[in-house]
Amino acid sequence: MATVADVQDEPGQPPALTSLSLAEAAQKAKSKEQVITPFDVSGGFDEQGKPKAIDYNKLVDTFGSQRIDKPLLERFEKVTGHKPHRMLRRGLVFSHRDLNSILDKYEKGIPFFLYTGRGPSSNSMHVGHTIPFEFTKYLQDVFDVPLVIMLTDDEKFFHTPKLSLKDVYKFSIQNAMDIIAVGFDMKKTFIFADTSFVDGGFASAFNTNVREMGKRTTINQIRGTFGFNDSNNIAEFNFPAMQSATAFATSFPFIFGTDPKKVAKIPCLIPCAIDQDPYFRQCRDNAPKMGFLKPAIIHSVFLPSLRGNESKMSASDADSSIFLSDTDNQIKKKIGKAFSGGQDTAELHREIGGRTAVDVPFQYLTFFLEDDDELERIKVAYEKGEMQSGEMKMACTKEVQAYVSGFRERRKAVTEEVREEFMRPRQLTFRGMPGEKEQQDARERKIRALEEELERLRINP
């Protein structure tokens, strides 16, 4: 049986691949450039071999996405009537593809849906995992739209030799309960684990889209995008088609209805970490060929490791992460050891001040502290040397403890019955949902199809 320590936590929400050919090649080459892929997240190294922080501006240029700028934030607030989330205000959600198109459709009353996910690799998620889900919840509340959350337990099985199917399914169940505790609206949210959903009775349309996407995706495209070679198994080559299929509303007729022409026009917005962009570039390339709209994407940065902002939190390194199962005392100890931007002595710190750009406790405050004015006050005081590193760590500890404590209380309310309801294929409630007659017609067609299949089996046992 695999344990949390045995399983490497790979970057990405929605689901990512494990460290394979591209990551290994990067290590062998000892590249000094930053590496941000579904396989590896590293800021790279300078000429002296010192780790560098991740350069998100460079990623925007490399990936060809668009920066979320002040005019777009102003339009977001005007269209939605809501103040942008702190992650938007502070540039932690920083890049997009076609977000303006989603706002155009929202203004016109055209429904759309959200899609995000996670590759379950451990029993307990860490705070770096919950941050993107918290932002997704904000989007669901603001736009009042349905949400589909994909748990790629099969993907983790394909790519992690130490994991069994039993392991990954167990992780997916526990992770689902953690995700529910973020506070999603049950009436508007469907969560599914690949291993149970794909083989069930509601995945026919989903599997059709997987096949259609797979037919249009070549081996060379997968090799070029993900760095696969002849040592990768065939399931790994096929998985990107499955991740793409979730971006199409026709994959879920029990949510969006059975009129293919109407449902194919429902747009999708995918909040995800920037390392997942290669998956959805593939998806966007092939979507028009399948008669679908390209999914829009909104990218977030990574919550830094406790060791520094050159990499992300990793569940495989307990000392680099704060888990949702950590006690207040464990959180205090971990943040106490976090990388500091303070000076070597208190006297020098008072003289020249601290460096908030590299101070991990301050970076965590930008994620967790809601009050913009208080965050600015802390920033100025630290940089002037008026606040010492110990005080910064105390402020960070307070916020993170409150965040995890709130989660723990909500998690207690997530029973197995609640989890089963979130993961039950069903009609969701949202603006633009299929009408009652359409839903009834769909149910009757399903019943007739089942009756015909039973009759066929009776005749030809």
Short mmCIF file of C-alpha atoms in Angstrom, two decimals, residues 332 335-340 359 361 382 387-398:
data_model
loop_
_atom_site.label_atom_id
_atom_site.label_comp_id
_atom_site.label_asym_id
_atom_site.label_seq_id
_atom_site.Cartn_x
_atom_site.Cartn_y
_atom_site.Cartn_z
CA LYS A 332 3.43 27.48 13.91
CA ILE A 335 6.13 28.81 9.42
CA GLY A 336 8.78 29.48 12.07
CA LYS A 337 11.25 27.60 9.86
CA ALA A 338 10.04 29.15 6.57
CA PHE A 339 12.47 31.00 4.32
CA SER A 340 12.75 34.60 5.49
CA ASP A 359 9.96 36.38 2.26
CA PRO A 361 5.60 34.32 5.31
CA TYR A 382 8.82 45.16 7.02
CA MET A 387 8.74 44.92 11.63
CA GLN A 388 11.12 42.07 12.42
CA SER A 389 11.07 38.62 10.79
CA GLY A 390 9.64 37.05 13.94
CA GLU A 391 6.72 39.47 13.86
CA MET A 392 6.12 38.71 10.18
CA LYS A 393 6.04 34.99 10.94
CA MET A 394 3.60 35.58 13.81
CA ALA A 395 1.26 37.53 11.50
CA CYS A 396 1.46 34.78 8.88
CA THR A 397 0.91 32.04 11.45
CA LYS A 398 -2.25 33.75 12.70
#
